[in-house]
Structures are given as structure tokens and as C-alpha cells.
């Protein structure tokens, strides 16, 4: 097992419009990318459970051209609305870092 | 229409007008004889405040510096200059501010040019009509639009596609300043006007709208995009940066829900089968993108005033208090409610929010770590109320309550909180949220975006 933080080269989040946050995980080599994808650990359900949203509202897309995985989730509070904590959605990636991937 | 050429060279100077770029990069770009020079002017990313208030995202000084260099570079060489989403949010006051800067530069530097202003403000009555006709739909994860929401929105803009830019250039404009536009539209317009197919033209726009975000290291700098029949080439103008196949492919993920499907006015840009190949150690060629024409729709963005905000910042280093922060904050909330009610502001008239840094200030309720170990906590106390006076009054009483409220085992009898500033109360002013984030079907890509021309000298 390895933690995603030790496998990824980039793990970041950002708004995709004011109502969604998109989280990107990128890898250094195709070998690592393939292993992570094949593990099947990362999917809509994982994003749903990490962020407390419905899996049907998650858009998950592996993107081999950039050796990247992308998950887009609805915001609980839209950018800048009362109670929002992150207008740019730039610090919502951390729960992914500790996800364990069988290698 | 210009003659069809075998390539179209597009020089993007930076990510947003006013973010800056090295002059040397612009010079290198100009030496490559670009057909167009441009920059994106804004984004929804910094929040609805700019759309709602009409204030520009970047300072006038920074925008003027960038625009002056672009005009001095482009106008004497007869290279058209194209800017979308002027001023940050691309509503009328933003467009007018950038237009005013362009006129000033022309006067100060003796430049003459024909300028087009493309407007994007949408009338609330018209939007309500579209809603009634069933032409408006919500984007994913956005609540349905209602007449009441439209009514409450202080400002609504439409996001134009490529057509209004093409029309302005065909109208002889050497400088095109547009209000809200799809980030890629200005670039797509330039390339398509020169006879390039939509797929590489729109893809080039995606790459160019963020300056050298496609490069490594990333930064606010000049990027050349060359569009040809079946591909796009991108290269940073600053020798300190390079585009690599991975850096370019990675940019496809930027601020978009899908890495491969990009919805644009009038069609869908599909990057699923894109190939990224290095053509030098600094330039990358992208091919394999597809464009699928779809019924035309225009995105609408609206901002609604949610009230006036007042805040104060404080911190605690008291372990007894930190160990019971939640119940302590509840006591604060109750005490504020009682005291504010005493001067006529009951709890339904305001929102009181505690942002507790060191606990869950960044992720709020979504924070998975419930057992925190911080030795100190920073708290931003926030009050939002429809009345600015009430917001300030409730915040002021909260500032009194926060250091004084009692809790079990309390030793710090003189005050619970360290306040770093005097005065400690900060009135932030009006605050907005995005109320409209929907699309409207239209047959006419121009009707929502009237254009006017002026001779600037």
C-alpha cells in the first residue's frame, strides 16, 4: 500500500465555476498512473465519501494524456456565499492525500 | 474578411489584463509578427463581488501599464488587439473603465485607432421573458433559476462566443474591447476569421487565455499560439519558460469540470483524442481535437447582494478554551443573540459565522479531521446583515462578547482572545454571491451583444 501523497506529483483543487470544485491528481510516470487507475480505488464513490456529497453529482474523468485523474464535486456552499471558507476552492484537496492505493 | 492564410499566429500577453508580463517577452512575440495580440480580461474565480459591485478586479495602474504596452506594440504595426471580459467580470462599468484607459493611452502616446466596444449586460426583464419561454436551463450542480432570483440580481451578463468578436474585426476595429466573453472566444474568433477550422481555433483559445499557464514554470507571461489546419502549436516567449507535452496537456485540466469536454457557445470542443508532441525543447504541437456544432446557447452570470459584511480577527492560546471551542462559540452565539436583540437586531436579521483556523477554517463542515491538536486557534468572526449598520453593530457586540464569555475551568479571567489590531472591527462593505449561472438558448449569437465603434485619437 502507498499513500496518494507519495505517488502523485501534483494534487490540487480549484473552482470549476462558482458551484463546483475540481480536484486534479497528476503522476510523474505512466507506470504509476496506470497502477493507480487499475487499483480502482479512485472513482466517483471515493470523492463522494471523502467530501460528503452524492456520487451521482460527482464527475470523475481519468485523463491519460496528462497522466491525471480529475474529480469534480458540487460545493456545499457556492463561492463567496454565506459560510464559504474558500472563494477560489484552492485548498480542498487534502483528504485525497491520505488515500491508500495497493501497489 | 482577411485572406485565408496557412497559419494564424496569436500572441497572448498574460493571464489577465493587469497581471503584468515582462516587456522583453512582448518584444520577442512582436518580432514573430503575430496576426493578433490579446489578453483575457477576467474570470468568475475571484467571486461575485466584482460583477455585483462593478469594481475592477485589478488596479487601474496595472491595467493601464499592460494595455499601454499592448497598444504601443500593436497599433503602429497594424496588429489588431483583442481583449475579452474587460475589467474582471465584464459588465458595463468594467468595459467602460478599460475603454477609458485605452482613450487615455491614445491621447498620451499619440495613437489613433478604431475601437469596438462589445457590451454584455442583460436586462432583467428580458431574462425573465426567456425564463418564461422555457429557454433557460441550469448548469450542473446549480439551483434552478426563478423569477425572484432574477429580480434580486443586481447585475446579469451574457457570456459571448466568437461571433461578436469576428463582427467587430470585420467592422474594421483595430482594438476590440469586449465585456463578458468565453475565455477562449476572442482567440477562436481571430483564428476562424483567418480561415482556420473551429477545432484548433477554440483549442488555441483554451491554451492562450491563461498566458503561460501552459508552460513550466507557470507564470503571467507571453505565449504564442500558432493555429494551422489540423493542429495548434504553443510556445512561451520568455526563454526562462518552456512548454512540454505534459505541461500543455496538464493545462487542459484548468478550472474546468471535465479535462476533455469544453462547452462553448455554439459547440463542444472535445480534447479526448488530443496528442501532444514536442516540436522543439520549448514548443509543443497539439492535434486531434474535435469540434461538434451544437444549438447555440449563451451562459448567463448574475450577482446578488447578500448583505454587508463586518469582521474581526482574534486568536486564543488558552488550552482550556481550545479544548471546548465548540461549546464556547455556542455560548458566544447565544450571548450575542441576547445582546443584539436588546438593541433591536434579532438573530434572523444577521448571519454570525466563526471561521476557526487551526480547527476547520479551511474546509468547514467538510473537514475530515475532527480531533485537532493545535496549540493556538485563529478566529475570524464574521457578521453579514442586509443592513450595514446592523452588521457593524452586531460585530461590535460580538467583539465585546468573544473575550468575556465564561467557560468551565476558565483561568484567563481578563480576556479570552488576543486581538492583533486596534481598531479591531473591520467593515468590509457589500458582499455578493452568484445568483445566476445558467444558459439561455438563442438563435442569434449577436443579439445579446450590441457593438459600437469609435475613432480614438
Coordinates of C-alpha atoms in Angstrom, one line a residue:
Chain A
X1 CA 0.0 0.0 0.0
X2 CA 1.1 3.6 -0.7
X3 CA -0.5 6.9 0.2
X4 CA -1.5 9.0 -2.8
X5 CA 0.7 11.8 -1.4
X6 CA 3.7 9.6 -2.1
X7 CA 2.6 8.6 -5.5
X8 CA 1.4 11.9 -7.0
X9 CA 3.4 14.7 -8.5
X10 CA 0.5 17.2 -8.2
X11 CA -2.6 17.2 -6.1
X12 CA -4.6 20.4 -6.3
X13 CA -8.1 21.8 -6.2
X14 CA -9.7 24.8 -7.8
X15 CA -13.2 26.2 -8.6
X16 CA -14.7 25.0 -11.9
X17 CA -17.2 27.8 -11.8
X18 CA -18.7 29.1 -8.5
X19 CA -20.8 26.0 -7.8
X20 CA -18.2 23.2 -8.3
X21 CA -14.7 22.4 -7.1
X22 CA -12.5 20.3 -9.3
X23 CA -9.6 18.2 -7.9
X24 CA -6.7 17.1 -10.0
X25 CA -4.2 14.4 -9.2
X26 CA -1.2 14.0 -11.6
X27 CA 1.5 11.5 -11.8
X28 CA 5.1 11.5 -12.9
X29 CA 5.2 8.3 -15.0
X30 CA 2.7 6.3 -17.0
X31 CA 3.6 3.3 -14.9
X32 CA 2.4 4.9 -11.6
X33 CA -0.7 6.4 -13.3
X34 CA -1.7 3.0 -14.7
X35 CA -1.2 1.3 -11.4
X36 CA -3.4 3.9 -9.6
X37 CA -6.1 3.7 -12.2
X38 CA -6.1 -0.1 -12.2
X39 CA -6.3 -0.2 -8.5
X40 CA -9.9 1.1 -8.9
X41 CA -9.6 3.0 -5.6
X42 CA -10.2 6.4 -7.1
X43 CA -13.7 6.8 -8.5
X44 CA -16.9 8.7 -8.1
X45 CA -17.7 6.9 -4.8
X46 CA -14.4 7.8 -3.3
X47 CA -14.9 11.5 -4.0
X48 CA -18.4 11.2 -2.7
X49 CA -17.3 9.7 0.6
X50 CA -14.3 12.0 1.1
X51 CA -16.3 15.1 0.6
X52 CA -19.8 14.1 1.8
X53 CA -21.6 14.6 -1.5
X54 CA -23.8 12.3 -3.7
X55 CA -21.8 10.0 -6.0
X56 CA -24.3 10.9 -8.8
X57 CA -23.2 14.6 -8.5
X58 CA -19.5 13.7 -9.0
X59 CA -17.9 13.9 -12.4
X60 CA -14.8 11.7 -12.5
X61 CA -12.6 11.6 -15.5
X62 CA -9.2 9.8 -15.9
X63 CA -7.1 11.8 -18.4
X64 CA -4.2 9.6 -19.7
X65 CA -2.8 12.4 -22.0
X66 CA -1.8 14.4 -18.8
X67 CA -1.3 11.3 -16.6
X68 CA -4.1 12.9 -14.5
X69 CA -7.2 12.0 -12.7
X70 CA -9.9 14.6 -12.3
X71 CA -12.9 14.7 -9.9
X72 CA -15.4 17.5 -9.9
X73 CA -17.7 17.8 -6.9
X74 CA -20.5 20.2 -6.1
X75 CA -19.7 22.9 -3.5
X76 CA -21.8 22.7 -0.3
X77 CA -21.8 26.5 -0.3
X78 CA -21.2 28.3 -3.6
X79 CA -18.2 30.5 -3.9
X80 CA -18.5 33.6 -1.7
X81 CA -21.9 32.8 -0.3
X82 CA -22.5 33.0 3.5
X83 CA -20.3 30.4 5.3
X84 CA -17.9 29.8 2.4
X85 CA -14.4 29.1 3.5
X86 CA -12.5 29.1 0.2
X87 CA -13.6 31.5 -2.5
X88 CA -11.1 30.1 -5.1
X89 CA -11.6 26.4 -4.0
X90 CA -7.9 26.2 -3.8
X91 CA -7.4 24.2 -0.6
X92 CA -9.9 21.4 -0.8
X93 CA -7.5 18.6 -2.0
X94 CA -6.1 17.4 1.3
X95 CA -8.5 14.5 2.0
X96 CA -7.1 12.7 -1.1
X97 CA -3.5 12.8 0.1
X98 CA -4.1 10.1 2.7
X99 CA -6.0 7.7 0.4
X100 CA -4.2 4.3 0.3
X101 CA -3.5 2.7 -3.0
X102 CA -2.5 -1.0 -3.2
X103 CA 0.7 -1.1 -5.4
Chain B
X1 CA -12.7 39.2 -44.2
X2 CA -8.9 38.7 -44.4
X3 CA -7.4 36.4 -46.9
X4 CA -7.2 32.8 -45.8
X5 CA -3.7 32.0 -44.7
X6 CA -2.0 28.8 -43.9
X7 CA -1.5 29.7 -40.3
X8 CA -2.7 32.2 -37.7
X9 CA -0.3 33.5 -35.0
X10 CA -1.9 34.6 -31.8
X11 CA 0.1 36.4 -29.1
X12 CA -1.4 36.3 -25.6
X13 CA 0.5 38.7 -23.3
X14 CA -0.6 37.4 -19.9
X15 CA -3.4 35.6 -18.0
X16 CA -5.5 38.6 -17.2
X17 CA -5.1 42.3 -18.2
X18 CA -3.3 43.9 -15.2
X19 CA -1.5 40.7 -14.0
X20 CA 1.6 42.0 -15.9
X21 CA 4.2 40.4 -18.2
X22 CA 7.9 41.1 -19.0
X23 CA 8.3 43.7 -21.7
X24 CA 11.1 41.6 -23.3
X25 CA 8.6 38.7 -23.8
X26 CA 6.2 41.1 -25.7
X27 CA 9.1 42.2 -27.9
X28 CA 10.1 38.7 -28.7
X29 CA 6.5 38.0 -29.6
X30 CA 6.2 41.1 -31.8
X31 CA 9.3 40.0 -33.7
X32 CA 7.4 36.9 -34.7
X33 CA 4.8 39.0 -36.5
X34 CA 1.7 37.9 -34.8
X35 CA -1.6 38.3 -36.6
X36 CA -3.4 39.3 -33.4
X37 CA -2.4 40.4 -29.9
X38 CA -4.7 39.8 -27.0
X39 CA -5.3 39.0 -23.4
X40 CA -8.2 37.7 -21.3
X41 CA -9.6 40.3 -19.0
X42 CA -11.3 38.4 -16.2
X43 CA -12.8 35.4 -14.6
X44 CA -15.6 34.4 -12.2
X45 CA -12.9 32.9 -9.9
X46 CA -12.3 35.9 -7.6
X47 CA -16.0 35.8 -6.6
X48 CA -19.3 37.6 -7.4
X49 CA -18.2 40.8 -5.8
X50 CA -16.7 42.3 -8.9
X51 CA -19.8 41.5 -11.1
X52 CA -22.1 42.8 -8.3
X53 CA -20.3 46.0 -7.4
X54 CA -18.9 47.0 -10.8
X55 CA -15.4 47.4 -9.3
X56 CA -12.5 46.2 -11.4
X57 CA -10.5 43.1 -10.3
X58 CA -7.1 44.7 -11.0
X59 CA -5.9 48.2 -10.2
X60 CA -6.2 50.9 -12.9
X61 CA -2.5 51.4 -12.8
X62 CA -1.7 47.7 -13.5
X63 CA -4.3 47.5 -16.3
X64 CA -3.0 50.7 -17.9
X65 CA 0.6 49.5 -17.8
X66 CA -0.4 46.3 -19.7
X67 CA -2.8 48.0 -22.1
X68 CA -0.3 50.7 -23.0
X69 CA 2.4 48.2 -23.9
X70 CA -0.1 46.2 -26.0
X71 CA -1.4 49.3 -27.8
X72 CA 2.2 50.6 -28.4
X73 CA 3.2 47.2 -29.7
X74 CA 0.1 46.6 -31.9
X75 CA -1.3 49.8 -33.2
X76 CA 1.7 51.1 -35.2
X77 CA 2.2 47.6 -36.7
X78 CA -1.5 47.4 -37.6
X79 CA -1.9 44.2 -35.5
X80 CA -5.4 44.1 -34.1
X81 CA -5.7 43.9 -30.3
X82 CA -8.5 41.9 -28.8
X83 CA -9.5 41.7 -25.1
X84 CA -12.4 39.7 -23.6
X85 CA -14.1 40.0 -20.2
X86 CA -12.7 43.5 -19.7
X87 CA -12.1 44.7 -16.1
X88 CA -12.6 41.4 -14.3
X89 CA -16.3 40.5 -14.6
X90 CA -17.1 42.1 -18.0
X91 CA -20.1 44.1 -17.0
X92 CA -20.7 47.6 -18.3
X93 CA -18.7 49.6 -15.7
X94 CA -15.7 47.2 -16.3
X95 CA -15.9 47.7 -20.0
X96 CA -16.1 51.5 -19.7
X97 CA -13.2 51.6 -17.3
X98 CA -10.9 49.7 -19.8
X99 CA -12.2 51.8 -22.7
X100 CA -11.4 54.9 -20.8
X101 CA -7.8 53.7 -20.1
X102 CA -7.4 52.9 -23.9
X103 CA -8.6 56.5 -24.7
X104 CA -6.1 57.9 -22.2
X105 CA -3.2 55.9 -23.6
X106 CA -4.1 57.0 -27.1
X107 CA -4.1 60.7 -26.0
X108 CA -0.9 60.4 -24.0
X109 CA 1.0 58.4 -26.6
X110 CA -0.4 59.9 -29.8
X111 CA -2.0 56.7 -31.1
X112 CA -5.0 56.6 -33.4
X113 CA -7.2 53.6 -33.9
X114 CA -10.8 52.4 -34.5
X115 CA -12.1 50.8 -31.3
X116 CA -15.1 48.5 -30.9
X117 CA -16.9 48.1 -27.6
X118 CA -19.0 44.9 -27.3
X119 CA -21.5 45.0 -24.5
X120 CA -22.8 42.1 -22.5
X121 CA -25.1 43.4 -19.8
X122 CA -28.5 41.7 -19.9
X123 CA -31.8 43.4 -19.0
X124 CA -33.7 41.7 -16.1
X125 CA -37.0 42.0 -18.0
X126 CA -35.5 40.2 -21.0
X127 CA -34.1 37.4 -18.8
X128 CA -37.5 36.9 -17.1
X129 CA -39.0 36.6 -20.6
X130 CA -36.5 33.9 -21.6
X131 CA -37.3 32.1 -18.3
X132 CA -41.0 32.2 -19.1
X133 CA -40.4 30.9 -22.6
X134 CA -38.5 27.9 -21.2
X135 CA -35.3 28.9 -22.9
X136 CA -33.1 28.9 -19.7
X137 CA -31.6 25.9 -18.0
X138 CA -29.3 25.4 -15.1
X139 CA -25.8 24.1 -15.4
X140 CA -24.8 21.0 -13.4
X141 CA -25.0 21.4 -9.6
X142 CA -26.6 24.9 -9.9
X143 CA -30.1 25.5 -8.5
X144 CA -33.0 26.2 -11.0
X145 CA -33.5 29.9 -11.9
X146 CA -36.6 31.6 -10.7
X147 CA -38.1 35.0 -11.5
X148 CA -37.4 36.0 -7.9
X149 CA -33.7 35.3 -8.3
X150 CA -33.6 37.3 -11.5
X151 CA -35.4 40.1 -9.7
X152 CA -32.9 40.1 -6.8
X153 CA -29.8 40.0 -9.1
X154 CA -28.0 43.4 -9.2
X155 CA -26.3 42.6 -12.4
X156 CA -26.6 39.9 -15.2
X157 CA -24.2 39.5 -18.0
X158 CA -24.2 37.1 -21.0
X159 CA -21.0 35.3 -22.0
X160 CA -20.4 35.9 -25.7
X161 CA -19.0 33.5 -28.2
X162 CA -16.7 34.1 -31.1
X163 CA -19.2 35.7 -33.5
X164 CA -19.4 39.2 -31.9
X165 CA -15.5 39.4 -32.0
X166 CA -15.5 38.4 -35.7
X167 CA -18.1 41.0 -36.5
X168 CA -16.1 43.7 -34.7
X169 CA -12.9 42.8 -36.5
X170 CA -14.9 42.7 -39.8
X171 CA -16.2 46.2 -38.9
X172 CA -12.6 47.5 -39.1
X173 CA -11.8 47.6 -35.4
X174 CA -8.1 47.6 -34.6
X175 CA -8.9 47.4 -30.9
X176 CA -11.7 45.2 -29.7
X177 CA -12.7 45.5 -26.1
X178 CA -15.4 43.1 -25.1
X179 CA -17.5 42.7 -21.9
X180 CA -18.1 39.2 -20.6
X181 CA -16.9 36.6 -23.1
X182 CA -15.9 32.9 -23.1
X183 CA -12.2 32.9 -22.2
X184 CA -11.4 31.2 -25.5
X185 CA -13.8 33.1 -27.7
X186 CA -11.6 36.1 -28.7
X187 CA -8.8 33.8 -29.8
X188 CA -11.1 31.4 -31.6
X189 CA -12.7 34.4 -33.4
X190 CA -9.3 35.6 -34.7
X191 CA -8.2 32.2 -36.0
X192 CA -11.5 31.3 -37.6
X193 CA -11.7 34.7 -39.2
X194 CA -8.4 33.8 -40.9
X195 CA -9.9 30.6 -42.3
X196 CA -8.8 28.1 -39.6
X197 CA -11.3 25.4 -38.6
X198 CA -13.2 25.7 -35.3
X199 CA -11.5 22.8 -33.6
X200 CA -7.9 24.1 -33.5
X201 CA -9.1 27.7 -33.2
X202 CA -11.1 27.0 -30.0
X203 CA -8.3 24.8 -28.6
X204 CA -5.8 27.6 -29.2
X205 CA -8.1 29.8 -27.2
X206 CA -8.1 27.4 -24.3
X207 CA -4.3 27.5 -24.3
X208 CA -3.9 31.2 -24.7
X209 CA -6.5 32.5 -22.3
X210 CA -4.2 31.9 -19.3
X211 CA -0.9 33.3 -20.7
X212 CA 1.9 30.9 -19.8
X213 CA -0.1 28.7 -17.5
X214 CA 0.6 26.1 -20.2
X215 CA 4.4 26.4 -19.6
X216 CA 6.9 25.3 -17.0
X217 CA 7.5 27.2 -14.8
X218 CA 4.0 28.7 -14.9
X219 CA 3.5 32.4 -14.7
X220 CA 2.0 35.6 -16.1
X221 CA 3.9 35.9 -19.3
X222 CA 3.5 35.9 -23.1
X223 CA 2.5 32.8 -25.1
X224 CA 2.5 32.4 -28.9
X225 CA -0.2 30.1 -30.2
X226 CA 0.0 29.2 -33.9
X227 CA -3.1 27.7 -35.4
X228 CA -2.9 25.6 -38.6
X229 CA -5.4 23.4 -40.4
X230 CA -5.2 20.4 -38.0
X231 CA -3.2 21.5 -35.0
X232 CA -2.1 24.2 -32.6
X233 CA 1.5 25.0 -31.6
X234 CA 2.2 26.8 -28.4
X235 CA 5.5 28.4 -27.2
X236 CA 6.3 30.8 -24.4
X237 CA 8.1 33.9 -25.5
X238 CA 10.3 34.1 -22.3
X239 CA 13.4 31.9 -22.7
X240 CA 13.1 31.1 -19.0
X241 CA 9.9 29.1 -19.7
X242 CA 9.2 26.0 -21.8
X243 CA 6.2 24.2 -23.0
X244 CA 6.4 20.4 -22.6
X245 CA 3.8 17.9 -23.8
X246 CA 2.9 17.3 -20.1
X247 CA 2.8 21.0 -19.2
X248 CA 0.4 21.7 -22.1
X249 CA -1.8 18.6 -21.5
X250 CA -2.0 19.5 -17.9
X251 CA -3.4 22.9 -18.7
X252 CA -6.5 21.1 -20.2
X253 CA -7.5 20.4 -16.6
X254 CA -7.5 24.0 -15.6
X255 CA -10.7 25.3 -13.9
X256 CA -12.9 23.0 -15.9
X257 CA -15.2 20.2 -14.7
X258 CA -14.0 17.9 -17.4
X259 CA -10.4 17.7 -18.7
X260 CA -11.6 16.8 -22.2
X261 CA -15.0 18.3 -23.0
X262 CA -15.3 22.0 -23.1
X263 CA -18.7 23.5 -23.7
X264 CA -18.6 26.7 -25.7
X265 CA -21.2 28.9 -27.3
X266 CA -22.4 27.1 -30.4
X267 CA -20.5 23.8 -29.9
X268 CA -18.5 21.4 -27.9
X269 CA -14.7 21.2 -28.0
X270 CA -13.6 17.6 -27.5
X271 CA -10.0 17.0 -26.5
X272 CA -10.4 13.3 -25.7
X273 CA -8.1 12.2 -28.5
X274 CA -5.6 15.0 -28.4
X275 CA -1.9 14.2 -29.0
X276 CA 0.8 16.3 -27.5
X277 CA 4.2 16.3 -29.3
X278 CA 7.3 18.4 -28.7
X279 CA 8.4 20.3 -31.8
X280 CA 11.4 21.7 -30.0
X281 CA 12.5 21.8 -26.4
X282 CA 10.3 24.8 -25.9
X283 CA 7.3 24.3 -28.2
X284 CA 4.5 21.8 -28.3
X285 CA 2.1 20.8 -31.1
X286 CA -1.4 19.6 -30.1
X287 CA -3.5 17.7 -32.7
X288 CA -6.6 15.5 -32.7
X289 CA -9.1 18.0 -31.1
X290 CA -12.6 17.9 -32.5
X291 CA -15.4 20.5 -32.6
X292 CA -19.1 19.5 -32.7
X293 CA -21.5 22.2 -33.6
X294 CA -24.5 22.3 -31.2
X295 CA -27.5 24.5 -30.8
X296 CA -26.4 27.9 -29.8
X297 CA -26.6 28.8 -26.1
X298 CA -25.2 31.6 -24.1
X299 CA -24.2 31.4 -20.4
X300 CA -25.7 34.0 -18.1
X301 CA -23.9 35.1 -14.9
X302 CA -25.6 37.2 -12.3
X303 CA -24.7 38.5 -8.9
X304 CA -26.9 39.1 -5.9
X305 CA -26.2 41.3 -2.9
X306 CA -26.3 39.0 0.2
X307 CA -25.7 41.9 2.6
X308 CA -23.0 43.9 4.3
X309 CA -20.1 42.2 6.0
X310 CA -18.2 43.2 9.1
X311 CA -15.4 41.1 10.6
X312 CA -12.9 41.0 13.4
X313 CA -9.8 38.8 13.7
X314 CA -8.6 37.3 17.0
X315 CA -6.8 34.3 18.4
X316 CA -6.6 32.1 21.5
X317 CA -3.6 30.4 23.1
X318 CA -5.6 29.1 26.1
X319 CA -5.6 25.3 26.2
X320 CA -8.7 25.2 28.4
X321 CA -10.6 27.2 25.9
X322 CA -9.2 25.4 22.9
X323 CA -10.4 22.1 24.5
X324 CA -14.0 23.3 24.5
X325 CA -14.0 25.6 21.5
X326 CA -17.4 24.4 20.1
X327 CA -19.4 24.9 23.3
X328 CA -17.6 28.2 24.0
X329 CA -18.6 29.5 20.5
X330 CA -22.2 28.4 21.1
X331 CA -22.2 30.5 24.3
X332 CA -20.8 33.4 22.4
X333 CA -23.5 33.0 19.8
X334 CA -26.3 32.9 22.5
X335 CA -24.9 35.9 24.3
X336 CA -24.6 37.9 21.1
X337 CA -28.2 37.0 20.2
X338 CA -29.4 38.2 23.5
X339 CA -27.4 41.5 23.5
X340 CA -28.2 42.3 19.8
X341 CA -31.9 41.6 20.4
X342 CA -31.7 44.2 23.2
X343 CA -30.8 46.9 20.7
X344 CA -33.4 45.6 18.2
X345 CA -31.4 43.3 15.9
X346 CA -32.8 39.8 16.4
X347 CA -30.8 36.7 15.1
X348 CA -32.9 36.4 11.9
X349 CA -31.6 39.8 10.8
X350 CA -27.9 38.6 10.5
X351 CA -25.6 35.7 9.9
X352 CA -22.9 35.1 12.5
X353 CA -20.1 32.9 11.2
X354 CA -16.9 31.8 13.1
X355 CA -14.0 30.8 10.9
X356 CA -11.8 28.8 13.3
X357 CA -8.3 28.4 11.8
X358 CA -6.4 25.6 13.4
X359 CA -9.6 23.6 13.6
X360 CA -11.6 23.7 10.3
X361 CA -11.2 27.2 9.0
X362 CA -10.3 26.0 5.5
X363 CA -12.7 23.1 4.9
X364 CA -15.5 23.9 7.2
X365 CA -18.0 21.1 7.7
X366 CA -16.2 19.0 5.1
X367 CA -13.1 18.8 7.3
X368 CA -12.5 15.1 7.9
X369 CA -10.1 15.6 10.9
X370 CA -12.3 16.1 13.9
X371 CA -9.5 15.7 16.6
X372 CA -7.2 18.6 16.2
X373 CA -4.0 19.3 18.2
X374 CA -3.3 23.0 17.6
X375 CA -1.8 24.9 20.5
X376 CA -3.5 28.1 19.2
X377 CA -6.6 28.9 17.2
X378 CA -7.2 31.9 15.0
X379 CA -10.8 33.1 14.7
X380 CA -12.3 35.3 12.1
X381 CA -15.7 36.5 13.5
X382 CA -18.0 37.4 10.6
X383 CA -21.3 39.1 10.6
X384 CA -23.4 39.6 7.4
X385 CA -26.7 41.5 7.5
X386 CA -28.9 43.2 4.9
X387 CA -28.3 46.5 6.9
X388 CA -24.7 47.7 7.0
X389 CA -25.5 49.5 10.3
X390 CA -26.8 46.2 11.8
X391 CA -23.8 44.3 10.6
X392 CA -21.4 46.7 12.3
X393 CA -23.5 46.8 15.4
X394 CA -23.7 43.0 15.8
X395 CA -20.0 42.6 15.0
X396 CA -19.1 45.3 17.6
X397 CA -21.1 43.5 20.3
X398 CA -19.6 40.1 19.3
X399 CA -16.1 41.7 19.7
X400 CA -17.2 42.6 23.3
X401 CA -18.6 39.1 24.0
X402 CA -15.9 37.0 22.5
X403 CA -13.2 37.9 25.1
X404 CA -15.6 38.0 28.0
X405 CA -17.8 34.9 27.8
X406 CA -17.2 32.5 30.6
X407 CA -16.5 28.8 30.2
X408 CA -15.8 25.9 32.7
X409 CA -12.3 25.9 34.1
X410 CA -11.5 29.4 32.8
X411 CA -8.3 30.8 34.2
X412 CA -7.8 33.7 31.7
X413 CA -10.2 36.0 33.5
X414 CA -9.1 39.2 31.8
X415 CA -9.8 38.1 28.3
X416 CA -10.2 35.0 26.1
X417 CA -8.8 36.4 22.9
X418 CA -5.7 38.2 21.6
X419 CA -6.8 40.9 19.1
X420 CA -3.9 41.9 16.8
X421 CA -5.3 45.3 15.8
X422 CA -6.9 48.4 17.0
X423 CA -9.5 49.2 15.8
X424 CA -10.4 45.6 15.7
X425 CA -13.7 45.9 13.8
X426 CA -13.4 45.8 10.0
X427 CA -16.3 46.9 7.9
X428 CA -15.9 45.0 4.6
X429 CA -19.0 46.6 2.8
X430 CA -21.4 45.0 0.4
X431 CA -20.9 41.3 -0.4
X432 CA -22.4 39.3 -3.3
X433 CA -23.0 35.7 -4.4
X434 CA -23.5 34.2 -7.8
X435 CA -27.3 34.0 -8.3
X436 CA -27.4 33.2 -12.0
X437 CA -25.2 30.6 -13.6
X438 CA -27.4 29.3 -16.3
X439 CA -27.6 29.0 -20.1
X440 CA -30.1 30.5 -22.5
X441 CA -30.9 29.1 -25.9
X442 CA -30.7 31.6 -28.7
X443 CA -30.8 31.6 -32.5
X444 CA -28.7 34.7 -32.8
X445 CA -25.2 34.8 -31.4
X446 CA -25.1 38.7 -31.8
X447 CA -28.4 39.9 -30.4
X448 CA -27.4 39.9 -26.8
X449 CA -24.1 41.7 -27.5
X450 CA -24.5 45.1 -29.2
X451 CA -21.4 46.6 -30.6
X452 CA -20.4 50.2 -31.1
X453 CA -17.4 51.7 -32.8
X454 CA -15.4 54.9 -32.1
X455 CA -12.4 56.6 -33.6
X456 CA -9.9 57.0 -30.8
X457 CA -7.2 59.6 -31.1

